[in-house]
mmCIF file of C-alpha atoms in Angstrom:
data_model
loop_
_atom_site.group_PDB
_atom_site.id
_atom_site.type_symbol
_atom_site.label_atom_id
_atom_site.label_comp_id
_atom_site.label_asym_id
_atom_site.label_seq_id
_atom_site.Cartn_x
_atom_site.Cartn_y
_atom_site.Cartn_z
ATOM 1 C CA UNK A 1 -3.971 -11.811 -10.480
ATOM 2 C CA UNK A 2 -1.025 -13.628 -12.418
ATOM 3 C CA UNK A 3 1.089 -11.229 -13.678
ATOM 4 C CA UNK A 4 4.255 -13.650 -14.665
ATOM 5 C CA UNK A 5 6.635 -12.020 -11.680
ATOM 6 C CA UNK A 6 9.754 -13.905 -11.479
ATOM 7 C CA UNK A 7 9.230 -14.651 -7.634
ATOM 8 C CA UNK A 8 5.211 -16.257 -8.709
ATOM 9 C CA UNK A 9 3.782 -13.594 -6.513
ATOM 10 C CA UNK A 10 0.273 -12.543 -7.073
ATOM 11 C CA UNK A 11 -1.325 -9.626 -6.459
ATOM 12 C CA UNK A 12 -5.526 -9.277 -5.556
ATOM 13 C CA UNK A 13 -7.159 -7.404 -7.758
ATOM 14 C CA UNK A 14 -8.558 -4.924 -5.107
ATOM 15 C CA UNK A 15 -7.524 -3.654 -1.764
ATOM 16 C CA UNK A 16 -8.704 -4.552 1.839
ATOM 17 C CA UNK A 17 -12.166 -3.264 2.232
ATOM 18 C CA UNK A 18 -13.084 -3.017 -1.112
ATOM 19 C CA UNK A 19 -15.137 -5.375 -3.531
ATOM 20 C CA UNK A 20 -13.725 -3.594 -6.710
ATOM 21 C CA UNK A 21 -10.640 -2.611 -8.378
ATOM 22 C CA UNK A 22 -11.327 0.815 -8.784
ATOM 23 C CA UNK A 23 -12.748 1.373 -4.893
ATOM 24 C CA UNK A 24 -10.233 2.615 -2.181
ATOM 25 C CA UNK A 25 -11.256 -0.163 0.311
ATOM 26 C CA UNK A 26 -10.123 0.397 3.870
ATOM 27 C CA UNK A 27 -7.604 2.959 5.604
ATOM 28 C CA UNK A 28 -5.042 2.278 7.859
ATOM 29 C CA UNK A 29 -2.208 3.091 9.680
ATOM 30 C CA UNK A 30 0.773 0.864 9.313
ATOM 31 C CA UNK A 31 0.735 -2.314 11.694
ATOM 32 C CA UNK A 32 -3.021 -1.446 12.763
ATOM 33 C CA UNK A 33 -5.962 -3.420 12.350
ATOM 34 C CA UNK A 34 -8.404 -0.441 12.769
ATOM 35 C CA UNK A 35 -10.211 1.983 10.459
ATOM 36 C CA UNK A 36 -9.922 5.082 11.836
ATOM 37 C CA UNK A 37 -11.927 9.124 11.817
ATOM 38 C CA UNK A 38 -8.566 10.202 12.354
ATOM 39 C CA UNK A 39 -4.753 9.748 11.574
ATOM 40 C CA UNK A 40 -1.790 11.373 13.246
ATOM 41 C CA UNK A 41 0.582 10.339 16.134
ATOM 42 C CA UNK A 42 -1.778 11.175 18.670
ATOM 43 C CA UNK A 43 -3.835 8.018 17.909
ATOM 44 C CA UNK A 44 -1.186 5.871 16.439
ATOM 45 C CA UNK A 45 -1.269 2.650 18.633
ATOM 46 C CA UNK A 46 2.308 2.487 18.263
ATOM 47 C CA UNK A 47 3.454 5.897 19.187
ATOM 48 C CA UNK A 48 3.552 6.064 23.020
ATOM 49 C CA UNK A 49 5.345 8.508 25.599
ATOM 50 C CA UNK A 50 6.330 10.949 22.869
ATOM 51 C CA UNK A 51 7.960 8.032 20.817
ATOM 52 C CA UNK A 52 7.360 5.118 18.209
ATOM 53 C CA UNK A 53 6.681 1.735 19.253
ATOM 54 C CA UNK A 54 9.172 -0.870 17.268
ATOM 55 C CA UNK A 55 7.289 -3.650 15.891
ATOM 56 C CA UNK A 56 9.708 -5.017 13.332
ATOM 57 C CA UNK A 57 11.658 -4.275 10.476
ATOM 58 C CA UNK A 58 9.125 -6.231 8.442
ATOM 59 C CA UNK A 59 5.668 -7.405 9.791
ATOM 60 C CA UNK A 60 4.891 -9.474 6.727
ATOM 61 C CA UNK A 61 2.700 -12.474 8.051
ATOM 62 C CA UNK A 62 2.769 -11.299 11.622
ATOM 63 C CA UNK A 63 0.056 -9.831 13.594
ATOM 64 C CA UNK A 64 0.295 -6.284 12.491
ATOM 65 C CA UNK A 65 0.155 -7.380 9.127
ATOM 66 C CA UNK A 66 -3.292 -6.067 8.015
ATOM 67 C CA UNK A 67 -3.371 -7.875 4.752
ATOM 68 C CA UNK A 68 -3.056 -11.503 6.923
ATOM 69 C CA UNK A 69 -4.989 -10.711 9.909
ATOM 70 C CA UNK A 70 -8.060 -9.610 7.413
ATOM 71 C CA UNK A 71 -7.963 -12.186 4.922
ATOM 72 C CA UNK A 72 -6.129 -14.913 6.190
ATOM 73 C CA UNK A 73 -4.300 -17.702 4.003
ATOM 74 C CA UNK A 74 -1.398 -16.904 2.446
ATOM 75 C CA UNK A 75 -3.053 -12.876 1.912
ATOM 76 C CA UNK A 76 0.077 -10.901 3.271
ATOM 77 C CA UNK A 77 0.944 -7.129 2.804
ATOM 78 C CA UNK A 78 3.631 -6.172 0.119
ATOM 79 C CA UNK A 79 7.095 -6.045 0.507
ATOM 80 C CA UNK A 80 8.863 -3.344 -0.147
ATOM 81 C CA UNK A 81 10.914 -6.541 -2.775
ATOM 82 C CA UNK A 82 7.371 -6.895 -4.137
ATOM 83 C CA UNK A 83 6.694 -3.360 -4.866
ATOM 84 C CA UNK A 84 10.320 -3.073 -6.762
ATOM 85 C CA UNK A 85 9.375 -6.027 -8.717
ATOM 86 C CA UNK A 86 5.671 -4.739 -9.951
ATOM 87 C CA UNK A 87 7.041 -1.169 -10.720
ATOM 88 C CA UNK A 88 10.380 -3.259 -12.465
ATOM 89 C CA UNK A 89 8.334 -6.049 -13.952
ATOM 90 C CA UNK A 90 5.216 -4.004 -15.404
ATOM 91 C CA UNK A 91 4.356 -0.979 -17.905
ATOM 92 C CA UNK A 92 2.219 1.395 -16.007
ATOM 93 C CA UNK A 93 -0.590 3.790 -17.571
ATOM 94 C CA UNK A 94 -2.660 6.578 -16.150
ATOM 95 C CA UNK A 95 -6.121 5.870 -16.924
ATOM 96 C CA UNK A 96 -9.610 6.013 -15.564
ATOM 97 C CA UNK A 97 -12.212 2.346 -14.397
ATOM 98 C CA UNK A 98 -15.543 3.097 -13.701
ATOM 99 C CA UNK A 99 -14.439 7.212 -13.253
ATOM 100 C CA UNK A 100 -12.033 6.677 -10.532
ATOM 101 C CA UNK A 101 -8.840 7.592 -11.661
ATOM 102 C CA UNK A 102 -5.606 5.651 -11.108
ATOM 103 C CA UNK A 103 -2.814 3.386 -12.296
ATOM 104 C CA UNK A 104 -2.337 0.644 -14.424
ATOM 105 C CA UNK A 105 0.014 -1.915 -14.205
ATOM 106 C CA UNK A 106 0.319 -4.480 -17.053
ATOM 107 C CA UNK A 107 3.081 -7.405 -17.024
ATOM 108 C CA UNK A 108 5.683 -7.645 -19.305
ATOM 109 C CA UNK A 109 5.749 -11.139 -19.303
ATOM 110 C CA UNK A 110 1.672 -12.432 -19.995
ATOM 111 C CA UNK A 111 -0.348 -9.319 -20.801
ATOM 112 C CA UNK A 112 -2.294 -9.518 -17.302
ATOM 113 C CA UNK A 113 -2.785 -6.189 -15.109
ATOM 114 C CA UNK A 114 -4.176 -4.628 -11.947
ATOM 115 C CA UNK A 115 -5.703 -1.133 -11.235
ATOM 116 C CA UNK A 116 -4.464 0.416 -8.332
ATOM 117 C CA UNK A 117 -6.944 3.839 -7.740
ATOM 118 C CA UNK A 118 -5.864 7.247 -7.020
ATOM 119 C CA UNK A 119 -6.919 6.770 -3.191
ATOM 120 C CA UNK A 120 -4.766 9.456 -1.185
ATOM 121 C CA UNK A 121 -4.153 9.254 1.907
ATOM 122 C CA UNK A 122 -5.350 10.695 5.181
ATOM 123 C CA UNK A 123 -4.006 12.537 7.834
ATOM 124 C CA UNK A 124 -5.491 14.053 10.402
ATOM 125 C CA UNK A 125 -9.285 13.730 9.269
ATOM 126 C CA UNK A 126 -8.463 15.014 5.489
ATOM 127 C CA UNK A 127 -7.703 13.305 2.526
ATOM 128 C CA UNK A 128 -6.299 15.703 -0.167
ATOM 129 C CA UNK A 129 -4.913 13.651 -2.185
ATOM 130 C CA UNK A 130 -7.804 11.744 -3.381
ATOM 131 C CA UNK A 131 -8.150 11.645 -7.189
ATOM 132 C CA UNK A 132 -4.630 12.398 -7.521
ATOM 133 C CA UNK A 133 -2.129 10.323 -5.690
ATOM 134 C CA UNK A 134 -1.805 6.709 -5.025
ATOM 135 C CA UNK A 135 -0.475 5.138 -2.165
ATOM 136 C CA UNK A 136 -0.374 1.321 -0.857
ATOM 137 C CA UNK A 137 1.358 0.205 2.141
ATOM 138 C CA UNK A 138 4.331 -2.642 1.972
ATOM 139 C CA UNK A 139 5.177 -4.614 5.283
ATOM 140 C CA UNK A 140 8.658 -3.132 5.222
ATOM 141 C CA UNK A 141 9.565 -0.617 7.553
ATOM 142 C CA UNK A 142 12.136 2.774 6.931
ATOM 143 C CA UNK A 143 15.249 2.614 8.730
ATOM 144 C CA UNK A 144 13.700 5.946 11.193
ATOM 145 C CA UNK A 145 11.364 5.398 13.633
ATOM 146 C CA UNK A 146 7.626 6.746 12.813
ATOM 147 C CA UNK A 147 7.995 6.006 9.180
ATOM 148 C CA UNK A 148 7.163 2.819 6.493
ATOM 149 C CA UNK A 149 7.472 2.412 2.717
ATOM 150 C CA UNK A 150 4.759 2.476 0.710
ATOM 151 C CA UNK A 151 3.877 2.439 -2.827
ATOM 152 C CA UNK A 152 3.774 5.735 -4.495
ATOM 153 C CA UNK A 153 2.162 6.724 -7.860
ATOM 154 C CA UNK A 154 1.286 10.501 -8.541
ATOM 155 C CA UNK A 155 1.918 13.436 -10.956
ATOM 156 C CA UNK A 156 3.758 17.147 -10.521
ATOM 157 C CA UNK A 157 4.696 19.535 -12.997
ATOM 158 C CA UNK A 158 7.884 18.585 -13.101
ATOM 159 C CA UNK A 159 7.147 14.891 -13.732
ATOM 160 C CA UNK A 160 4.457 13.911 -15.295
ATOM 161 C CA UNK A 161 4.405 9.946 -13.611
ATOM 162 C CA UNK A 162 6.219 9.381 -10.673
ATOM 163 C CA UNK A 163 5.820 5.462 -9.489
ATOM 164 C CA UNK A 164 8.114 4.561 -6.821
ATOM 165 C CA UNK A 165 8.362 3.404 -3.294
ATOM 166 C CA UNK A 166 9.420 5.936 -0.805
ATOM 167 C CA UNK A 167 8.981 6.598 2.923
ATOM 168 C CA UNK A 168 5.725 7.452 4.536
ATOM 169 C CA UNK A 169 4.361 8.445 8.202
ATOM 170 C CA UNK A 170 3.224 5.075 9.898
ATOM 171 C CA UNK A 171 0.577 7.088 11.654
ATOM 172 C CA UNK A 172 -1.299 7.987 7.664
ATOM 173 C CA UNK A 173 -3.902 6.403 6.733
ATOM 174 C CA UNK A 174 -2.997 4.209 3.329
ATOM 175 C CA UNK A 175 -5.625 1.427 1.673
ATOM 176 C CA UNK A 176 -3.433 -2.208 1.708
ATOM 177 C CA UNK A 177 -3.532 -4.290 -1.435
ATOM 178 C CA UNK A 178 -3.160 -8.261 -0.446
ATOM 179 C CA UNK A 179 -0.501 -10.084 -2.394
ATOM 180 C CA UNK A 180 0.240 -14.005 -2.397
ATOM 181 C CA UNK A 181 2.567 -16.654 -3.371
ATOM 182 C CA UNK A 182 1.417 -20.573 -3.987
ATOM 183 C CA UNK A 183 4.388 -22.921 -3.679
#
C-alpha cells in the first residue's frame, strides 16, 4: 500500500501468514524463521548457554529477516525508521474489519491506509493480549541483549491510545508486517 511516506516505502496490506488485513498471520520470535507452540528463552534459537546470541544491530534483508526470507523481493521487515515514520506520517483510529479489532493508519499525504489487528503476542504458550494489543516486529534491535523494538498499539486507563515503538523480548512471539521500497 502507497501511503505517500517521504522515504516511498510501502507497507503490505497484511502480515506474514495471513491472506487478510484483519488476520494475525504468523508468530515469531525475532530473527527466526519458525512458527512456534511455544515462546520463551528456553526455545529461542538465539539464546544459548544462559545468554543471547548477537545477530546484528539490524537484520533488515539478512537471513534472520523473516519478512525477506518468506516473501522474497524487496519484502523486508520494518525498521524501527519505518515505524517512526508510519506513527509520524499517519492519523491512527481504533476501529473494527471483519470483527477483529485493531488499528488504523491513514496517510496524511494521499488518503490511503492499512489495518494492523489487535494480534497480541505470545509467550510461553498464551496469548493474552489478543483483541487488545497490537504488536509488529521491526528489524532493529534494543541496545540490551534479549530484547528488539517492535511496534506497539494498545489502550490503559490512563491512556486511552498508546502507538509507539518500544522494546520487546526477542524470544515473544509477534506477527511481521512486510514493507518495501521501489527505486
Amino acid at each position: 500500500v502507497d501511503l505517500g511516506l517521504p522515504s516511498m516505502t510501502k507497507w503490505a496490506s497484511f502480515n506474514v501468514g495471513a491472506s487478510k488485513p484483519e488476520e494475525y498471520g504468523d508468530f515469531y520470535a525475532w530473527g527466526e524463521m519458525e512458527v512456534k507452540e511455544e515462546y520463551n528463552q528456553s526455545t529461542y534459537k538465539y539464546y544459548q548457554n544462559g545468554s543471547y546470541v548477537n545477530i546484528g544491530s539490524d537484520i533488515c534483508n539478512t537471513d534472520y529477516d523473516m519478512a525477506h526470507v518468506k516473501w522474497g523481493g524487496k519484502w523486508r521487515m520494518p525498521t524501527m525508521y519505518d515505524v517512526w515514520e508510519l506513527i509520524s506520517e499517519c492519523t491512527t483510529e481504533w476501529t473494527t474489519l471483519n470483527g477483529v479489532k485493531g488499528m488504523k493508519f491513514t496517510s496524511k499525504h494521499n488518503g490511503n491506509s492499512i489495518f494492523l489487528p489487535c494480534s497480541g503476542e505470545i509467550m510461553n504458550i498464551y496469548n493474552s493480549a489478543k483483541g487488545v494489543d497490537g504488536y509488529i516486529w521491526t528489524s532493529t534491535a534494543y541496545n540490551r541483549d534479549g530484547y528488539a523494538y517492535s511496534l506497539y498499539f494498545g489502550s490503559t486507563s490512563a491512556n486511552p491510545k498508546i502507538v509507539t515503538c518500544e522494546p520487546n523480548y526477542s524470544h515473544v512471539g509477534i506477527p511481521v508486517r512486510p514493507v518495501m521500497k521501489e527505486w
